PDB file of C-alpha atoms and ligand atoms in Angstrom:
ATOM      1  CA  MET A 198      98.589  94.205  78.437  1.00 56.00           C
ATOM      2  CA  LYS A 199     100.424  96.980  76.536  1.00 52.00           C
ATOM      3  CA  GLY A 200      98.893  99.921  78.493  1.00 55.00           C
ATOM      4  CA  GLU A 201      98.468 102.054  75.333  1.00 55.00           C
ATOM      5  CA  THR A 202      95.440  99.471  74.568  1.00 60.00           C
ATOM      6  CA  LYS A 203      93.723 101.051  77.776  1.00 68.00           C
ATOM      7  CA  GLY A 204      92.885 104.148  75.936  1.00 62.00           C
ATOM      8  CA  ALA A 205      95.035 106.359  77.943  1.00 61.00           C
ATOM      9  CA  GLU A 206      94.148 109.885  78.344  1.00 57.00           C
ATOM     10  CA  MET A 207      97.909 111.809  77.297  1.00 58.00           C
ATOM     11  CA  SER A 208      96.748 115.499  78.329  1.00 64.00           C
ATOM     12  CA  GLY A 209      99.101 115.836  80.968  1.00 80.00           C
ATOM     13  CA  GLN A 210      98.019 113.182  82.895  1.00 88.00           C
ATOM     14  CA  PRO A 211     100.713 110.222  81.474  1.00 91.00           C
ATOM     15  CA  LEU A 212      98.719 107.458  83.941  1.00 95.00           C
ATOM     16  CA  ARG A 213      95.162 108.031  83.263  1.00 94.00           C
ATOM     17  CA  THR A 214      93.016 106.031  81.266  1.00 95.00           C
ATOM     18  CA  LYS A 215      89.919 106.605  79.575  1.00 94.00           C
ATOM     19  CA  THR A 216      88.255 103.687  81.348  1.00 95.00           C
ATOM     20  CA  LYS A 217      84.991 105.181  83.490  1.00 96.00           C
ATOM     21  CA  ILE A 218      85.708 104.251  86.504  1.00 97.00           C
ATOM     22  CA  SER A 219      82.858 102.075  88.274  1.00 97.00           C
ATOM     23  CA  TRP A 220      83.917 102.023  92.266  1.00 98.00           C
ATOM     24  CA  CYS A 221      81.054 103.043  94.273  1.00 98.00           C
ATOM     25  CA  PRO A 222      81.633 106.836  95.398  1.00 96.00           C
ATOM     26  CA  GLY A 223      83.705 107.438  98.187  1.00 95.00           C
ATOM     27  CA  CYS A 224      85.145 104.095  98.143  1.00 98.00           C
ATOM     28  CA  PRO A 225      88.797 104.843  99.163  1.00 98.00           C
ATOM     29  CA  ASN A 226      89.815 102.450  96.407  1.00 98.00           C
ATOM     30  CA  HIS A 227      90.019 106.217  94.405  1.00 98.00           C
ATOM     31  CA  MET A 228      92.575 107.272  96.879  1.00 98.00           C
ATOM     32  CA  ILE A 229      94.701 104.304  96.672  1.00 98.00           C
ATOM     33  CA  LEU A 230      94.398 104.673  92.944  1.00 98.00           C
ATOM     34  CA  GLU A 231      95.771 108.251  93.468  1.00 98.00           C
ATOM     35  CA  SER A 232      98.283 107.151  95.416  1.00 98.00           C
ATOM     36  CA  VAL A 233      99.747 104.954  93.092  1.00 98.00           C
ATOM     37  CA  LYS A 234      99.754 107.580  90.662  1.00 98.00           C
ATOM     38  CA  LYS A 235     101.527 110.608  92.978  1.00 98.00           C
ATOM     39  CA  ALA A 236     103.645 107.742  93.520  1.00 98.00           C
ATOM     40  CA  VAL A 237     104.559 106.619  90.209  1.00 98.00           C
ATOM     41  CA  GLU A 238     104.904 110.443  88.821  1.00 97.00           C
ATOM     42  CA  SER A 239     106.994 111.344  91.997  1.00 98.00           C
ATOM     43  CA  LEU A 240     109.532 108.241  90.477  1.00 98.00           C
ATOM     44  CA  VAL A 241     109.151 109.527  87.239  1.00 96.00           C
ATOM     45  CA  LYS A 242     110.615 113.049  87.918  1.00 96.00           C
ATOM     46  CA  GLN A 243     113.407 111.187  89.933  1.00 97.00           C
ATOM     47  CA  GLY A 244     114.538 109.299  87.010  1.00 96.00           C
ATOM     48  CA  TYR A 245     112.499 106.104  86.543  1.00 96.00           C
ATOM     49  CA  LYS A 246     111.015 105.712  83.311  1.00 93.00           C
ATOM     50  CA  HIS A 247     107.165 105.055  82.648  1.00 91.00           C
ATOM     51  CA  GLU A 248     107.910 102.220  80.658  1.00 91.00           C
ATOM     52  CA  ASN A 249     109.801 100.341  83.176  1.00 93.00           C
ATOM     53  CA  PHE A 250     106.544  99.867  85.527  1.00 96.00           C
ATOM     54  CA  ALA A 251     104.862  96.975  84.877  1.00 97.00           C
ATOM     55  CA  ILE A 252     101.554  95.416  87.066  1.00 98.00           C
ATOM     56  CA  SER A 253      99.074  92.440  87.929  1.00 98.00           C
ATOM     57  CA  THR A 254      96.096  92.648  89.626  1.00 98.00           C
ATOM     58  CA  GLY A 255      93.800  90.078  90.943  1.00 98.00           C
ATOM     59  CA  ILE A 256      90.341  90.343  90.723  1.00 98.00           C
ATOM     60  CA  GLY A 257      87.600  91.455  92.943  1.00 98.00           C
ATOM     61  CA  CYS A 258      86.834  96.044  93.921  1.00 98.00           C
ATOM     62  CA  HIS A 259      90.425  96.155  93.802  1.00 98.00           C
ATOM     63  CA  GLY A 260      91.451  94.459  90.501  1.00 98.00           C
ATOM     64  CA  LYS A 261      89.874  97.461  88.376  1.00 98.00           C
ATOM     65  CA  ILE A 262      92.772  99.834  89.008  1.00 98.00           C
ATOM     66  CA  PHE A 263      93.962  97.656  86.387  1.00 98.00           C
ATOM     67  CA  ASP A 264      91.920  99.377  84.146  1.00 97.00           C
ATOM     68  CA  TYR A 265      92.308 102.957  85.513  1.00 97.00           C
ATOM     69  CA  LEU A 266      96.277 103.037  85.589  1.00 97.00           C
ATOM     70  CA  ASN A 267      97.661 103.376  82.341  1.00 96.00           C
ATOM     71  CA  LEU A 268     100.781 100.503  82.696  1.00 96.00           C
ATOM     72  CA  SER A 269     101.439  97.196  81.225  1.00 95.00           C
ATOM     73  CA  GLY A 270     100.420  94.285  82.733  1.00 97.00           C
ATOM     74  CA  ILE A 271      98.251  91.696  83.286  1.00 97.00           C
ATOM     75  CA  TYR A 272      94.685  91.511  85.313  1.00 97.00           C
ATOM     76  CA  CYS A 273      95.034  87.664  86.447  1.00 97.00           C
ATOM     77  CA  LEU A 274      92.837  85.239  87.968  1.00 97.00           C
ATOM     78  CA  HIS A 275      91.682  85.699  91.733  1.00 98.00           C
ATOM     79  CA  GLY A 276      94.334  84.836  93.822  1.00 98.00           C
ATOM     80  CA  ARG A 277      97.405  84.752  91.378  1.00 98.00           C
ATOM     81  CA  ALA A 278      98.360  88.286  90.899  1.00 98.00           C
ATOM     82  CA  ILE A 279     101.646  87.619  93.059  1.00 98.00           C
ATOM     83  CA  PRO A 280     103.017  84.180  90.794  1.00 98.00           C
ATOM     84  CA  VAL A 281     101.769  86.391  87.412  1.00 98.00           C
ATOM     85  CA  GLY A 282     104.079  89.335  89.205  1.00 98.00           C
ATOM     86  CA  ILE A 283     106.908  87.109  89.747  1.00 98.00           C
ATOM     87  CA  GLY A 284     106.586  85.912  86.447  1.00 96.00           C
ATOM     88  CA  MET A 285     107.207  89.424  84.816  1.00 96.00           C
ATOM     89  CA  LYS A 286     109.796  90.036  87.474  1.00 95.00           C
ATOM     90  CA  LEU A 287     111.686  86.782  86.058  1.00 93.00           C
ATOM     91  CA  GLY A 288     111.183  87.731  82.257  1.00 91.00           C
ATOM     92  CA  ASN A 289     112.720  90.545  82.812  1.00 91.00           C
ATOM     93  CA  PRO A 290     114.071  91.224  85.846  1.00 92.00           C
ATOM     94  CA  ASN A 291     114.567  95.691  84.790  1.00 92.00           C
ATOM     95  CA  LEU A 292     110.700  95.788  85.999  1.00 95.00           C
ATOM     96  CA  ASN A 293     109.386  97.568  88.662  1.00 97.00           C
ATOM     97  CA  ILE A 294     106.436  95.231  89.414  1.00 98.00           C
ATOM     98  CA  LEU A 295     103.576  96.633  91.009  1.00 98.00           C
ATOM     99  CA  THR A 296     100.704  93.859  92.590  1.00 98.00           C
ATOM    100  CA  PHE A 297      97.561  95.096  93.695  1.00 98.00           C
ATOM    101  CA  ALA A 298      95.312  92.458  95.694  1.00 98.00           C
ATOM    102  CA  GLY A 299      92.434  91.741  97.489  1.00 98.00           C
ATOM    103  CA  ASP A 300      92.380  90.688 101.442  1.00 98.00           C
ATOM    104  CA  GLY A 301      90.218  87.999 100.167  1.00 98.00           C
ATOM    105  CA  ASP A 302      92.367  87.682  97.212  1.00 98.00           C
ATOM    106  CA  CYS A 303      95.820  87.708  98.987  1.00 98.00           C
ATOM    107  CA  TYR A 304      95.128  86.286 102.040  1.00 98.00           C
ATOM    108  CA  SER A 305      92.350  83.231 100.949  1.00 98.00           C
ATOM    109  CA  GLU A 306      92.574  81.620  97.863  1.00 97.00           C
ATOM    110  CA  GLY A 307      95.995  83.572  97.081  1.00 97.00           C
ATOM    111  CA  MET A 308      97.574  82.725 100.420  1.00 98.00           C
ATOM    112  CA  GLU A 309     100.280  80.276  99.553  1.00 98.00           C
ATOM    113  CA  HIS A 310     101.652  82.765  97.085  1.00 98.00           C
ATOM    114  CA  PHE A 311     101.786  85.400  99.646  1.00 98.00           C
ATOM    115  CA  ILE A 312     103.977  82.672 101.985  1.00 98.00           C
ATOM    116  CA  HIS A 313     106.495  81.972  99.690  1.00 98.00           C
ATOM    117  CA  VAL A 314     106.713  85.498  97.812  1.00 98.00           C
ATOM    118  CA  CYS A 315     107.575  86.489 101.326  1.00 98.00           C
ATOM    119  CA  ARG A 316     110.198  83.699 101.614  1.00 98.00           C
ATOM    120  CA  PHE A 317     111.900  84.249  97.914  1.00 97.00           C
ATOM    121  CA  ASN A 318     112.785  87.719  98.051  1.00 98.00           C
ATOM    122  CA  PRO A 319     111.635  89.095  94.404  1.00 98.00           C
ATOM    123  CA  ASP A 320     112.014  92.276  94.001  1.00 98.00           C
ATOM    124  CA  MET A 321     108.653  93.762  93.110  1.00 98.00           C
ATOM    125  CA  THR A 322     106.453  95.425  95.783  1.00 98.00           C
ATOM    126  CA  LEU A 323     102.602  94.128  96.678  1.00 98.00           C
ATOM    127  CA  ILE A 324      99.814  96.622  97.976  1.00 99.00           C
ATOM    128  CA  VAL A 325      96.835  94.793  99.231  1.00 98.00           C
ATOM    129  CA  HIS A 326      93.624  96.918  99.455  1.00 98.00           C
ATOM    130  CA  ASP A 327      92.443  94.980 103.133  1.00 98.00           C
ATOM    131  CA  ASN A 328      88.860  95.866 103.118  1.00 98.00           C
ATOM    132  CA  GLN A 329      88.322  93.462 105.591  1.00 98.00           C
ATOM    133  CA  SER A 330      85.689  91.736 103.130  1.00 98.00           C
ATOM    134  CA  PHE A 331      85.437  90.336  99.726  1.00 98.00           C
ATOM    135  CA  SER A 332      83.714  93.103  98.520  1.00 98.00           C
ATOM    136  CA  LEU A 333      82.798  92.451  94.613  1.00 98.00           C
ATOM    137  CA  THR A 334      80.814  89.294  95.273  1.00 98.00           C
ATOM    138  CA  THR A 335      78.637  91.437  97.861  1.00 97.00           C
ATOM    139  CA  GLY A 336      80.609  90.691 101.365  1.00 97.00           C
ATOM    140  CA  GLN A 337      81.562  87.347 102.781  1.00 97.00           C
ATOM    141  CA  ALA A 338      84.420  87.067 105.399  1.00 98.00           C
ATOM    142  CA  THR A 339      88.054  86.805 104.359  1.00 98.00           C
ATOM    143  CA  PRO A 340      90.465  85.962 106.725  1.00 98.00           C
ATOM    144  CA  THR A 341      91.186  89.394 108.152  1.00 98.00           C
ATOM    145  CA  SER A 342      87.363  89.957 108.944  1.00 98.00           C
ATOM    146  CA  GLN A 343      86.194  90.601 112.416  1.00 98.00           C
ATOM    147  CA  ILE A 344      84.335  88.063 114.359  1.00 98.00           C
ATOM    148  CA  GLY A 345      80.758  88.133 114.287  1.00 97.00           C
ATOM    149  CA  PHE A 346      80.748  89.725 110.929  1.00 97.00           C
ATOM    150  CA  LYS A 347      77.525  88.454 109.652  1.00 96.00           C
ATOM    151  CA  THR A 348      76.819  88.148 105.817  1.00 95.00           C
ATOM    152  CA  LYS A 349      74.918  86.016 103.675  1.00 93.00           C
ATOM    153  CA  ALA A 350      77.061  83.252 103.638  1.00 94.00           C
ATOM    154  CA  GLU A 351      77.482  83.282 107.282  1.00 94.00           C
ATOM    155  CA  PRO A 352      74.091  84.637 108.763  1.00 96.00           C
ATOM    156  CA  LEU A 353      75.321  82.968 112.536  1.00 97.00           C
ATOM    157  CA  GLY A 354      78.508  85.298 112.041  1.00 97.00           C
ATOM    158  CA  GLU A 355      81.921  84.877 111.312  1.00 97.00           C
ATOM    159  CA  PHE A 356      83.156  83.098 114.259  1.00 96.00           C
ATOM    160  CA  ASN A 357      87.063  82.269 113.146  1.00 97.00           C
ATOM    161  CA  LYS A 358      89.487  85.090 114.638  1.00 97.00           C
ATOM    162  CA  PRO A 359      91.074  86.927 112.086  1.00 98.00           C
ATOM    163  CA  LEU A 360      94.626  86.859 110.397  1.00 97.00           C
ATOM    164  CA  ASN A 361      97.356  89.202 111.451  1.00 98.00           C
ATOM    165  CA  PRO A 362      99.023  89.278 107.780  1.00 98.00           C
ATOM    166  CA  ILE A 363     101.349  91.770 108.907  1.00 98.00           C
ATOM    167  CA  LEU A 364     102.609  89.202 111.351  1.00 98.00           C
ATOM    168  CA  LEU A 365     102.617  86.419 108.884  1.00 98.00           C
ATOM    169  CA  ALA A 366     104.664  88.195 106.619  1.00 98.00           C
ATOM    170  CA  LEU A 367     107.547  89.025 109.194  1.00 98.00           C
ATOM    171  CA  THR A 368     107.399  85.390 109.954  1.00 98.00           C
ATOM    172  CA  ALA A 369     107.607  84.555 106.377  1.00 98.00           C
ATOM    173  CA  GLY A 370     110.898  86.468 105.924  1.00 98.00           C
ATOM    174  CA  ALA A 371     109.300  89.895 103.946  1.00 98.00           C
ATOM    175  CA  SER A 372     112.051  91.846 103.559  1.00 97.00           C
ATOM    176  CA  PHE A 373     109.929  94.987 103.936  1.00 97.00           C
ATOM    177  CA  ILE A 374     106.690  95.173 105.699  1.00 97.00           C
ATOM    178  CA  ALA A 375     104.363  98.679 105.892  1.00 97.00           C
ATOM    179  CA  ARG A 376     100.818  99.365 106.924  1.00 98.00           C
ATOM    180  CA  CYS A 377      99.235 102.566 105.290  1.00 98.00           C
ATOM    181  CA  ASN A 378      95.835 104.760 106.008  1.00 98.00           C
ATOM    182  CA  SER A 379      94.073 104.510 102.039  1.00 98.00           C
ATOM    183  CA  ARG A 380      92.573 107.722 102.924  1.00 97.00           C
ATOM    184  CA  ASP A 381      95.950 109.688 103.419  1.00 98.00           C
ATOM    185  CA  ILE A 382      97.331 109.760 100.113  1.00 98.00           C
ATOM    186  CA  ASP A 383     100.650 111.712 100.685  1.00 98.00           C
ATOM    187  CA  HIS A 384     101.674 109.199 102.942  1.00 97.00           C
ATOM    188  CA  THR A 385     100.543 106.122 101.055  1.00 98.00           C
ATOM    189  CA  SER A 386     102.295 107.542  97.936  1.00 98.00           C
ATOM    190  CA  GLN A 387     105.360 108.224 100.000  1.00 97.00           C
ATOM    191  CA  ILE A 388     105.747 104.463 101.868  1.00 97.00           C
ATOM    192  CA  ILE A 389     104.923 102.851  98.099  1.00 98.00           C
ATOM    193  CA  GLN A 390     107.866 105.323  96.685  1.00 97.00           C
ATOM    194  CA  GLN A 391     109.983 103.625  99.486  1.00 96.00           C
ATOM    195  CA  ALA A 392     108.911 100.119  98.746  1.00 97.00           C
ATOM    196  CA  ILE A 393     109.637 100.387  95.418  1.00 98.00           C
ATOM    197  CA  LYS A 394     113.197 101.690  96.300  1.00 97.00           C
ATOM    198  CA  HIS A 395     113.556  98.928  98.705  1.00 96.00           C
ATOM    199  CA  LYS A 396     115.675  95.671  97.035  1.00 96.00           C
ATOM    200  CA  GLY A 397     113.523  92.812  97.319  1.00 97.00           C
ATOM    201  CA  PHE A 398     110.052  91.755  98.463  1.00 98.00           C
ATOM    202  CA  SER A 399     108.087  94.835  99.649  1.00 98.00           C
ATOM    203  CA  TYR A 400     104.707  94.377 101.348  1.00 98.00           C
ATOM    204  CA  ILE A 401     101.919  97.030 101.574  1.00 98.00           C
ATOM    205  CA  GLU A 402      98.810  96.410 103.641  1.00 98.00           C
ATOM    206  CA  VAL A 403      96.321  99.000 103.072  1.00 98.00           C
ATOM    207  CA  ILE A 404      93.969  99.517 105.394  1.00 98.00           C
ATOM    208  CA  GLN A 405      90.001 100.518 103.536  1.00 98.00           C
ATOM    209  CA  ASP A 406      86.637 100.989 104.241  1.00 97.00           C
ATOM    210  CA  CYS A 407      84.165  99.498 102.115  1.00 97.00           C
ATOM    211  CA  MET A 408      81.161 101.284 102.216  1.00 96.00           C
ATOM    212  CA  ILE A 409      78.608  99.190 101.542  1.00 97.00           C
ATOM    213  CA  PHE A 410      79.708  95.906 103.368  1.00 97.00           C
ATOM    214  CA  ASN A 411      80.961  95.464 106.534  1.00 96.00           C
ATOM    215  CA  LEU A 412      80.459  98.525 107.625  1.00 96.00           C
ATOM    216  CA  GLU A 413      81.053  97.717 111.463  1.00 95.00           C
ATOM    217  CA  ALA A 414      84.945  97.255 110.633  1.00 95.00           C
ATOM    218  CA  ASN A 415      84.937 101.181 109.344  1.00 96.00           C
ATOM    219  CA  GLY A 416      86.334 104.461 110.781  1.00 93.00           C
ATOM    220  CA  LYS A 417      89.107 103.137 112.320  1.00 96.00           C
ATOM    221  CA  ASP A 418      91.138 105.856 111.358  1.00 96.00           C
ATOM    222  CA  THR A 419      91.168 107.703 114.724  1.00 96.00           C
ATOM    223  CA  ARG A 420      93.059 104.859 116.319  1.00 97.00           C
ATOM    224  CA  MET A 421      95.536 104.906 114.027  1.00 98.00           C
ATOM    225  CA  TYR A 422      99.286 106.473 114.071  1.00 97.00           C
ATOM    226  CA  LYS A 423     101.969 106.868 112.269  1.00 97.00           C
ATOM    227  CA  LEU A 424     105.412 105.137 113.666  1.00 95.00           C
ATOM    228  CA  PRO A 425     108.120 107.633 114.813  1.00 86.00           C
ATOM    229  CA  GLU A 426     110.277 107.973 111.630  1.00 75.00           C
ATOM    230  CA  THR A 427     114.179 106.371 113.013  1.00 64.00           C
ATOM    231  CA  GLN A 428     116.826 107.737 111.081  1.00 56.00           C
ATOM    232  CA  ASN A 429     117.327 104.080 109.677  1.00 58.00           C
ATOM    233  CA  LYS A 430     114.121 102.504 109.527  1.00 61.00           C
ATOM    234  CA  LYS A 431     116.840  98.908 108.977  1.00 67.00           C
ATOM    235  CA  ASN A 432     117.975  99.969 112.618  1.00 75.00           C
ATOM    236  CA  ARG A 433     114.603  98.085 114.087  1.00 89.00           C
ATOM    237  CA  THR A 434     115.027  94.598 114.831  1.00 93.00           C
ATOM    238  CA  PHE A 435     112.646  91.926 114.066  1.00 96.00           C
ATOM    239  CA  ASP A 436     111.531  91.683 117.551  1.00 97.00           C
ATOM    240  CA  GLU A 437     110.704  95.216 117.666  1.00 95.00           C
ATOM    241  CA  ALA A 438     108.594  94.713 114.952  1.00 96.00           C
ATOM    242  CA  ILE A 439     106.575  91.735 115.837  1.00 98.00           C
ATOM    243  CA  LYS A 440     105.697  93.818 119.112  1.00 97.00           C
ATOM    244  CA  ILE A 441     104.685  96.877 116.587  1.00 97.00           C
ATOM    245  CA  ALA A 442     102.378  93.879 114.476  1.00 98.00           C
ATOM    246  CA  ARG A 443     101.008  92.395 117.419  1.00 98.00           C
ATOM    247  CA  GLU A 444      99.570  96.322 118.452  1.00 98.00           C
ATOM    248  CA  TYR A 445      96.767  95.382 116.103  1.00 98.00           C
ATOM    249  CA  ASP A 446      94.608  92.048 116.058  1.00 97.00           C
ATOM    250  CA  TYR A 447      92.008  93.303 113.069  1.00 97.00           C
ATOM    251  CA  ASN A 448      89.684  91.978 115.855  1.00 97.00           C
ATOM    252  CA  SER A 449      89.849  94.762 118.381  1.00 95.00           C
ATOM    253  CA  LYS A 450      87.364  97.747 118.396  1.00 93.00           C
ATOM    254  CA  GLU A 451      89.823  99.666 120.580  1.00 94.00           C
ATOM    255  CA  GLY A 452      93.569 100.264 120.920  1.00 94.00           C
ATOM    256  CA  LYS A 453      95.951 101.758 118.497  1.00 97.00           C
ATOM    257  CA  ILE A 454      97.136 100.838 114.789  1.00 98.00           C
ATOM    258  CA  PRO A 455     100.496 101.690 113.860  1.00 98.00           C
ATOM    259  CA  LEU A 456     101.027 103.139 110.294  1.00 98.00           C
ATOM    260  CA  GLY A 457     104.410 103.413 108.372  1.00 96.00           C
ATOM    261  CA  ILE A 458     107.461 100.863 107.652  1.00 96.00           C
ATOM    262  CA  ILE A 459     107.389  98.237 110.246  1.00 96.00           C
ATOM    263  CA  TYR A 460     110.227  96.172 108.916  1.00 96.00           C
ATOM    264  CA  GLN A 461     112.541  96.969 106.704  1.00 95.00           C
ATOM    265  CA  THR A 462     115.994  94.668 106.474  1.00 95.00           C
ATOM    266  CA  GLU A 463     118.370  93.976 103.278  1.00 94.00           C
ATOM    267  CA  LYS A 464     118.670  90.344 102.004  1.00 94.00           C
ATOM    268  CA  PRO A 465     119.837  88.775  98.501  1.00 96.00           C
ATOM    269  CA  SER A 466     116.723  89.383  96.140  1.00 96.00           C
ATOM    270  CA  LEU A 467     115.738  86.028  94.400  1.00 95.00           C
ATOM    271  CA  GLU A 468     117.086  87.815  91.126  1.00 92.00           C
ATOM    272  CA  ASP A 469     120.574  88.599  92.707  1.00 92.00           C
ATOM    273  CA  GLU A 470     120.598  84.207  93.416  1.00 90.00           C
ATOM    274  CA  TRP A 471     120.279  83.352  89.566  1.00 89.00           C
ATOM    275  CA  PRO A 472     123.161  83.857  87.544  1.00 89.00           C
ATOM    276  CA  GLN A 473     120.525  83.915  84.636  1.00 87.00           C
ATOM    277  CA  LEU A 474     118.782  86.933  86.058  1.00 88.00           C
ATOM    278  CA  VAL A 475     121.782  89.013  86.998  1.00 89.00           C
ATOM    279  CA  GLU A 476     123.134  88.430  83.182  1.00 88.00           C
ATOM    280  CA  LEU A 477     119.437  89.489  81.949  1.00 85.00           C
ATOM    281  CA  LYS A 478     119.914  92.101  84.732  1.00 86.00           C
ATOM    282  CA  LYS A 479     122.991  93.756  83.474  1.00 87.00           C
ATOM    283  CA  LYS A 480     121.587  94.266  79.780  1.00 81.00           C
ATOM    284  CA  LYS A 481     119.567  97.152  81.593  1.00 74.00           C
ATOM    285  CA  ILE A 482     116.754  96.490  78.971  1.00 71.00           C
ATOM    286  CA  GLY A 483     113.388  98.018  79.510  1.00 67.00           C
ATOM    287  CA  TRP A 484     109.550  96.487  78.472  1.00 60.00           C
ATOM    288  CA  LYS A 485     110.521  98.094  75.564  1.00 58.00           C
ATOM    289  CA  GLY A 486     113.840  97.146  74.733  1.00 52.00           C
ATOM    290  CA  VAL A 487     112.592  93.283  75.024  1.00 51.00           C
ATOM    291  CA  LYS A 488     112.819  91.137  71.917  1.00 44.00           C
ATOM    292  CA  ARG A 489     109.582  89.174  71.097  1.00 36.00           C
TER     293      ARG A 489
HETATM  294  C1  TPP B  28      89.222  81.234  91.048  1.00 75.99           C
HETATM  295  C2  TPP B  28      88.064  82.329  91.748  1.00 75.99           C
HETATM  296  N1  TPP B  28      87.260  82.364  92.306  1.00 75.99           N
HETATM  297  C3  TPP B  28      86.316  83.048  93.336  1.00 75.99           C
HETATM  298  C4  TPP B  28      86.195  83.894  92.165  1.00 75.99           C
HETATM  299  C5  TPP B  28      85.099  85.188  92.602  1.00 75.99           C
HETATM  300  N2  TPP B  28      85.608  85.712  93.366  1.00 75.99           N
HETATM  301  C6  TPP B  28      85.579  87.085  92.255  1.00 75.99           C
HETATM  302  S1  TPP B  28      86.002  88.837  93.243  1.00 75.99           S
HETATM  303  C7  TPP B  28      86.053  87.744  94.388  1.00 75.99           C
HETATM  304  C8  TPP B  28      86.058  88.637  95.841  1.00 75.99           C
HETATM  305  C9  TPP B  28      87.196  89.832  96.071  1.00 75.99           C
HETATM  306  O1  TPP B  28      87.105  90.071  97.116  1.00 75.99           O
HETATM  307  P1  TPP B  28      89.026  90.788  97.612  1.00 75.99           P
HETATM  308  O2  TPP B  28      89.952  89.903  97.224  1.00 75.99           O
HETATM  309  O3  TPP B  28      88.842  90.814  98.922  1.00 75.99           O
HETATM  310  O4  TPP B  28      88.417  91.870  96.598  1.00 75.99           O
HETATM  311  P2  TPP B  28      87.158  93.190  97.080  1.00 75.99           P
HETATM  312  O5  TPP B  28      86.508  93.031  96.127  1.00 75.99           O
HETATM  313  O6  TPP B  28      86.970  93.531  98.363  1.00 75.99           O
HETATM  314  O7  TPP B  28      88.459  94.508  96.616  1.00 75.99           O
HETATM  315  C10 TPP B  28      85.550  86.633  94.386  1.00 75.99           C
HETATM  316  C11 TPP B  28      85.419  85.284  95.392  1.00 75.99           C
HETATM  317  C12 TPP B  28      86.428  84.072  90.930  1.00 75.99           C
HETATM  318  N3  TPP B  28      86.190  84.868  90.225  1.00 75.99           N
HETATM  319  N4  TPP B  28      87.613  83.245  90.339  1.00 75.99           N
END
């Protein structure tokens, strides 16, 4: 779908669309949207081109971001935003791909894609809106929900220990892993910019309250702290990153929750390893330059 068909509001806010926002009042999705806009607008000022960004989204409350961002892209099936994002990157490796997923979308139905995108390392960015709940379908437990989360589908409460997606991404081989607090727009937008600049797969887990479902999981802000900015984040070893990932297990009610870039390393991207894509990249074509 082309950005122009979303009814873009062009009066000084090129990323805004005319679509009425239907997220709940106070939902941190509003803040994630602002962080993304801020990051993209800042990158455009640094020389990136608006038309060279493309998005893919899953289905869920998070997926509505598709309608509120004036960027071209594909509104995908539930759980399939990652493979579609990879496909868009293979079709035109000069695009900056932003993929949005929910915790249910990414860590449940889309889990296999999450593991393999970490392994494949395409140069694209994944932003997971993690509210520890399948919220659009009125609150069922996802793989990051805490033990005991009672829902209409799980009246006795969730029995399974939550997954630690940061630890999983590390062991699956992701080359850029960060965690953000949705309420901290400045920090989140800075991390998104660094993720987009990273050459390879960048994954940002955004911790988000749900104002309606899984209220027990909300209010973790006071436990969050920002990792000290090292001169070069690539200096942090894999073992140090594993230790940081283990500080928060998505279940505990106390203890600290680290934010910021947890791990960053350099390795060849998926595009670098395919001669056809290397050739396509050299042509430096943008979305508007693609012959159809
Ligand atoms: C293939 C498929 N499976 C299941 C659904 C039902 N479904 C729609 S939205 C949703 C919940 C999404 O939860 P999450 O990804 O965590 O996003 P949130 O709504 O919390 O932002 C589900 C299960 C669907 N639409 N399509």
